[in-house]
C-alpha positions as semicolon CSV with decimal commas, in nm:
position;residue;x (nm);y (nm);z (nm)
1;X;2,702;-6,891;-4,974
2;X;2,836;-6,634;-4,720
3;X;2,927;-6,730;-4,345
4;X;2,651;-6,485;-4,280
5;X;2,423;-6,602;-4,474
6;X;2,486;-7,006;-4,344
7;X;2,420;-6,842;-3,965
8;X;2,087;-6,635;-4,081
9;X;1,950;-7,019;-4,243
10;X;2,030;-7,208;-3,906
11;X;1,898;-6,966;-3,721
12;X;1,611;-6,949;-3,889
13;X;1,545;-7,357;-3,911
14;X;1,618;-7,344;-3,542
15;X;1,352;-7,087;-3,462
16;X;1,126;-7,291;-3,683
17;X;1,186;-7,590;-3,485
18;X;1,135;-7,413;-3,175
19;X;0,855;-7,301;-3,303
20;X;0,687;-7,587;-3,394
21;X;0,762;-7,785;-3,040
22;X;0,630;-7,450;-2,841
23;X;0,347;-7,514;-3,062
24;X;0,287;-7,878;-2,938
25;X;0,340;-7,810;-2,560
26;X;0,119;-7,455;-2,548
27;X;-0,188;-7,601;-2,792
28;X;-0,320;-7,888;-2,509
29;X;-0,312;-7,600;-2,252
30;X;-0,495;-7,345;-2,514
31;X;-0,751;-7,611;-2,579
32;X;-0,834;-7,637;-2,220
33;X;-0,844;-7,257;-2,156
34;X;-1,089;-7,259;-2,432
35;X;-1,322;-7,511;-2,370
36;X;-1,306;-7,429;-2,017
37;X;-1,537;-7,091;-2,095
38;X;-1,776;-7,333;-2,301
39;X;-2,069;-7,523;-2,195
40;X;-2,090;-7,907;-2,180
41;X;-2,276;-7,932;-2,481
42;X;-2,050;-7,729;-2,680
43;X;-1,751;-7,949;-2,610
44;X;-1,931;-8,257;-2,705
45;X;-2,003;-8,090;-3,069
46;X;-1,668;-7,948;-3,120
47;X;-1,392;-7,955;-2,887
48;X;-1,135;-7,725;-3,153
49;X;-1,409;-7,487;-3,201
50;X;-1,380;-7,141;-3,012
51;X;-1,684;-7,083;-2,787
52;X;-1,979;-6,897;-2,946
53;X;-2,056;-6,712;-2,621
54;X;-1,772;-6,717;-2,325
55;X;-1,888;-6,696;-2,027
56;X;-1,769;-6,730;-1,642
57;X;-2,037;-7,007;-1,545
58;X;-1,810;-7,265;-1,528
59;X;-1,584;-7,061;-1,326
60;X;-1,806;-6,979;-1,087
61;X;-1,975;-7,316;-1,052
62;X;-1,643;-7,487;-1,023
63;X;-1,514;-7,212;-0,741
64;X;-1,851;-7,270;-0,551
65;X;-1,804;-7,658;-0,614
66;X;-1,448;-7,728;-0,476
67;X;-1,442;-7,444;-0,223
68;X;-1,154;-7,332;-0,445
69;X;-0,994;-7,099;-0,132
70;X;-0,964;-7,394;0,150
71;X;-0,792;-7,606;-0,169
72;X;-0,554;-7,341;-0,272
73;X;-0,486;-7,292;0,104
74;X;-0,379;-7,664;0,097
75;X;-0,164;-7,629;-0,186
76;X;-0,022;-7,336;-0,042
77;X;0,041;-7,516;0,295
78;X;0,198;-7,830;0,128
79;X;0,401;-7,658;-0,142
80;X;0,563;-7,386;0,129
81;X;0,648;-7,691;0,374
82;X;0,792;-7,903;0,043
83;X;0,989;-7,588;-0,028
84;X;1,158;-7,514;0,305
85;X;1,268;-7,877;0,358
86;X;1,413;-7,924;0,013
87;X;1,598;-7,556;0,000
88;X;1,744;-7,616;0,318
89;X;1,839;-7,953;0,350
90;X;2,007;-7,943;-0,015
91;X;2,151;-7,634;-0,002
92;X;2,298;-7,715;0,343
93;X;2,442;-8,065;0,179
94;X;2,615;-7,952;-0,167
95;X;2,816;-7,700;0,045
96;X;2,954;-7,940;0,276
97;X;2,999;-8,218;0,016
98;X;3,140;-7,895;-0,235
99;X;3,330;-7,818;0,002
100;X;3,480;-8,067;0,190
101;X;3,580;-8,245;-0,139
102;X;3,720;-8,613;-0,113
103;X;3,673;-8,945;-0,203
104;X;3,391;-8,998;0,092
105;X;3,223;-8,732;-0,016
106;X;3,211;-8,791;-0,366
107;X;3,075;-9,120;-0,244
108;X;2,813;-8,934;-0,075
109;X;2,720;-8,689;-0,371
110;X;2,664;-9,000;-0,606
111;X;2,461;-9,133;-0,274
112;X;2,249;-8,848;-0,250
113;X;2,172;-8,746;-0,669
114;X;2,098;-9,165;-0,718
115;X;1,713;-9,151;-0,635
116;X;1,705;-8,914;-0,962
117;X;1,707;-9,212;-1,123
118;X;1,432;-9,427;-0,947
119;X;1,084;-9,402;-1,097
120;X;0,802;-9,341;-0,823
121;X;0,596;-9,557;-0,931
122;X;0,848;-9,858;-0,849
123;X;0,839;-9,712;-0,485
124;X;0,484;-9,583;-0,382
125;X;0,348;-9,888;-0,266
126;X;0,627;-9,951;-0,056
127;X;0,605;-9,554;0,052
128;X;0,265;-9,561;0,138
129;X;0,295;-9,867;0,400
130;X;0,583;-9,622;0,541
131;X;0,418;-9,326;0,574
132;X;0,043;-9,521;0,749
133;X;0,314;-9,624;0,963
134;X;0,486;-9,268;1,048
135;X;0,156;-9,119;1,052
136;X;0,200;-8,909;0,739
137;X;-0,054;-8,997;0,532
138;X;-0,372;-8,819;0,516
139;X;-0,191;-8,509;0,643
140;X;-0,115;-8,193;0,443
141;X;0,227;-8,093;0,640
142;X;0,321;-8,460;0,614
143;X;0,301;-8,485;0,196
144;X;0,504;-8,180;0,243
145;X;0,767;-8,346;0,392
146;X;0,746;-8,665;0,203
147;X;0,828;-8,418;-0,066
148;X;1,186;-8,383;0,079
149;X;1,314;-8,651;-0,009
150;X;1,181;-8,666;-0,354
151;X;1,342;-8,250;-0,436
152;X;1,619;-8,293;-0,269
153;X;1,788;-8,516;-0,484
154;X;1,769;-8,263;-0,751
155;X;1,824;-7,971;-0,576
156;X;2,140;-8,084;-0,410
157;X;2,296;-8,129;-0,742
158;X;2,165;-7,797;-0,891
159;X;2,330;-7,630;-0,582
160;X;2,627;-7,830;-0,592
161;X;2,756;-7,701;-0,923
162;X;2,679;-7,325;-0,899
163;X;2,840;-7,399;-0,519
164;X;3,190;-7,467;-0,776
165;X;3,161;-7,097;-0,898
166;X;3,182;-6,932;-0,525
167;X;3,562;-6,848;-0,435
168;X;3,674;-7,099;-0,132
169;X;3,846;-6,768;-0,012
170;X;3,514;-6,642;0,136
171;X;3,502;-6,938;0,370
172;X;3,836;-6,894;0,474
173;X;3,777;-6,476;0,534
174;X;3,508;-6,632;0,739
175;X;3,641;-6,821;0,989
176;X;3,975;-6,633;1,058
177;X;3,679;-6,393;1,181
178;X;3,587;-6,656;1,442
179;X;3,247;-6,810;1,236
180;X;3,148;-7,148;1,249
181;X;3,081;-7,351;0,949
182;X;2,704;-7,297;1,000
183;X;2,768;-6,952;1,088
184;X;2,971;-6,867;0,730
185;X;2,701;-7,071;0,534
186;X;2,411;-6,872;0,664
187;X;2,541;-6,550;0,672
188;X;2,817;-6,576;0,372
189;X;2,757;-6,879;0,130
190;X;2,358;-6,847;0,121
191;X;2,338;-6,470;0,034
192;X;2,555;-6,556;-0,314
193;X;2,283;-6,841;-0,360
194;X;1,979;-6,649;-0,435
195;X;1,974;-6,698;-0,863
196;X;2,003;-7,079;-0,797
197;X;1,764;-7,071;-0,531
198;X;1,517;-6,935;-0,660
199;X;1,578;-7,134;-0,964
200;X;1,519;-7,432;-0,744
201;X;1,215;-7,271;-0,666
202;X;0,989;-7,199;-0,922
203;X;1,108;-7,549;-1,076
204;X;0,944;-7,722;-0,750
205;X;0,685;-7,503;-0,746
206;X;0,552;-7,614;-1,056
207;X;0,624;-7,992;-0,978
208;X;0,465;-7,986;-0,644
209;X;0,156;-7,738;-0,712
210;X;0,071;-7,948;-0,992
211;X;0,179;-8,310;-0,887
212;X;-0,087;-8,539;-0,904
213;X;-0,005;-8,905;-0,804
214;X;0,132;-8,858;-0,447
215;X;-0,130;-8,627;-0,344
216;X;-0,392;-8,882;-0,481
217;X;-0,222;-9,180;-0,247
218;X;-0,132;-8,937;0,020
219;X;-0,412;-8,669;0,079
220;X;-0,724;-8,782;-0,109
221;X;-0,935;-8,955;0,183
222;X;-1,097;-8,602;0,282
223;X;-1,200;-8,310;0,139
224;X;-0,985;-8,122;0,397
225;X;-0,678;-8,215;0,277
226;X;-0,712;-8,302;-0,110
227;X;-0,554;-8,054;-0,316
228;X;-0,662;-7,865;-0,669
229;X;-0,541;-8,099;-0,904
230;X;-0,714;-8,380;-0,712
231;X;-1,034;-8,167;-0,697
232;X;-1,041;-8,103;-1,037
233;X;-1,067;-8,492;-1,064
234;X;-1,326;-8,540;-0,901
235;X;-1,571;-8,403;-1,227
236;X;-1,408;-8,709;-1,435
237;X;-1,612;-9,018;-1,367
238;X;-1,588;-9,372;-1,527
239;X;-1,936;-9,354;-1,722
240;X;-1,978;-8,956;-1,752
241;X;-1,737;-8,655;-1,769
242;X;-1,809;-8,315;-1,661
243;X;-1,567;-8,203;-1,905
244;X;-1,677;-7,825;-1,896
245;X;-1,651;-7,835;-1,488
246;X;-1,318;-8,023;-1,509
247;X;-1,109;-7,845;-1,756
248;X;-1,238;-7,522;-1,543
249;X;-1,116;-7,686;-1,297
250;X;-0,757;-7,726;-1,418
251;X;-0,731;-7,437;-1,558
252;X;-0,792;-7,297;-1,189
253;X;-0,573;-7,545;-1,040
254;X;-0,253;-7,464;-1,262
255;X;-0,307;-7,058;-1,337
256;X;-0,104;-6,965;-1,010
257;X;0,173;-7,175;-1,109
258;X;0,227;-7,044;-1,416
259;X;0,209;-6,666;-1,304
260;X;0,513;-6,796;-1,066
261;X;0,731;-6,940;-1,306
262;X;0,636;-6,633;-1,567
263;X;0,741;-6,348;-1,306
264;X;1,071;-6,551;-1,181
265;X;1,145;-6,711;-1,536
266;X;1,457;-6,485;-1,560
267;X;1,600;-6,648;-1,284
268;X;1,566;-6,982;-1,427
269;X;1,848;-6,910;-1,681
270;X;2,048;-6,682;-1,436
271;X;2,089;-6,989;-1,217
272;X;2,119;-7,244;-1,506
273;X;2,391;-7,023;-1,685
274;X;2,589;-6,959;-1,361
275;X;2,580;-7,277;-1,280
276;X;2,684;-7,454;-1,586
277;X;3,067;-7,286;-1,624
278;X;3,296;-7,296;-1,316
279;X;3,440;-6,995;-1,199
């Protein structure tokens, strides 16, 4: 067997693997597109079955329902406010700490990247008491910033390696020109950051527009606050499911994601693959 020929056999194996987990992410979400243009009886009879006449009842029930434009306006609100905080603040800290490289900062770093490893659910209690206290809870620009501190973890150390591929030599062309650190960060460092920032991006975007538990601790009290994930909950009861009216619901709830991440997915692997080898 040829060298050739061993490459064409993993590479096909490995696009058969692919294949087959693509398969097992993508079919729940299919399923719920489907069944989401069916009626309730329908579902009940056969959930794999494709509908025998679609139809846009559910959608327009469920937009009627859930007031689906104030909700998306709150998602909108709280994902926007999560993003500013986390792009700034960790953006801001891996160039310092990238920067300014030493054995206190290193300290830092491992500080900072740590709460990666915390599950929320080991803190939310304890969160919750915190934020009745600061007056957070119950407000949509306040689970916004409570998002801070769970992105920018993550974002600081996506930022921190692609800040390793940016020449130290700008910095100094900076300030023999008279700018402040600030000053060269804003107007020189940030600029080169757009691949990995809007990496960082559409990877929160799809956490936050589609997180679930903090939203249901945080916001879910009033109808003026709750978001569309939360909303679409509201059709699943303990006795009886509006399964029809809920997976419409979803499907609602996570579309605009998705048409995010498709239209910036490039970027995704621009940042990852600029990232991953130092320059």
């Amino acid at each position: 067997m040829t060298l050739r020929q061993k490459r064409l056999i993993s590479k096909t194996v490995m696009v058969i693997c692919l294949s087959i987990v693509a398969a097992v992410y993508i079919y729940p979400v299919f399923l719920m597109l489907m069944n989401s243009f069916k009626p309730f009886g329908e579902i009940i009879a056969n959930v794999l079955a494709m509908p025998k006449k679609p139809d846009l009842e559910n959608y327009i029930y469920v937009i009627d329902k859930i007031k689906y434009g104030k909700l998306f306006w709150n998602n909108v609100i709280i994902t926007v406010t999560g993003l500013i905080g986390i792009i700034a603040f960790s953006s801001m800290a891996a160039y310092i700490l990238e920067r300014r490289n030493n054995r206190y900062t290193r300290f830092v770093h491992t500080l900072v990247i740590t709460p990666m490893l915390i599950p929320f659910q080991a803190i939310m209690i304890t969160l919750l008491k915190s934020m009745n206290v600061l007056h957070l809870s119950g407000s949509k620009i306040g689970l916004g910033i409570q998002y801070w501190g769970f992105g920018v973890p993550m974002a600081t150390f996506i930022f921190y390696n692609f800040m390793k591929t940016i020449p130290r030599e700008l910095d100094e062309s900076a300030r023999i020109d008279g700018a402040s650190t600030f000053r060269t960060f804003v107007s020189v460092i940030f600029p080169l950051l757009k691949s990995v920032t809007i990496t960082v991006i559409v990877l929160d975007v799809m956490w936050i527009w589609n997180d679930f538990l903090l939203p249901l601790l945080m916001v879910n009290s009033s109808n003026e606050t709750k978001t569309l994930v939360l909303a679409a909950y509201t059709f699943v009861g303990q006795m009886n499911t509006k399964w029809n009216y809920a997976l419409t619901a979803m499907t609602l709830a996570i579309v605009p994601s998705v048409i995010v991440f498709i239209l910036l997915q490039k970027y995704i692997v621009e940042g990852v693959v600029a990232g991953a080898v130092k320059g």
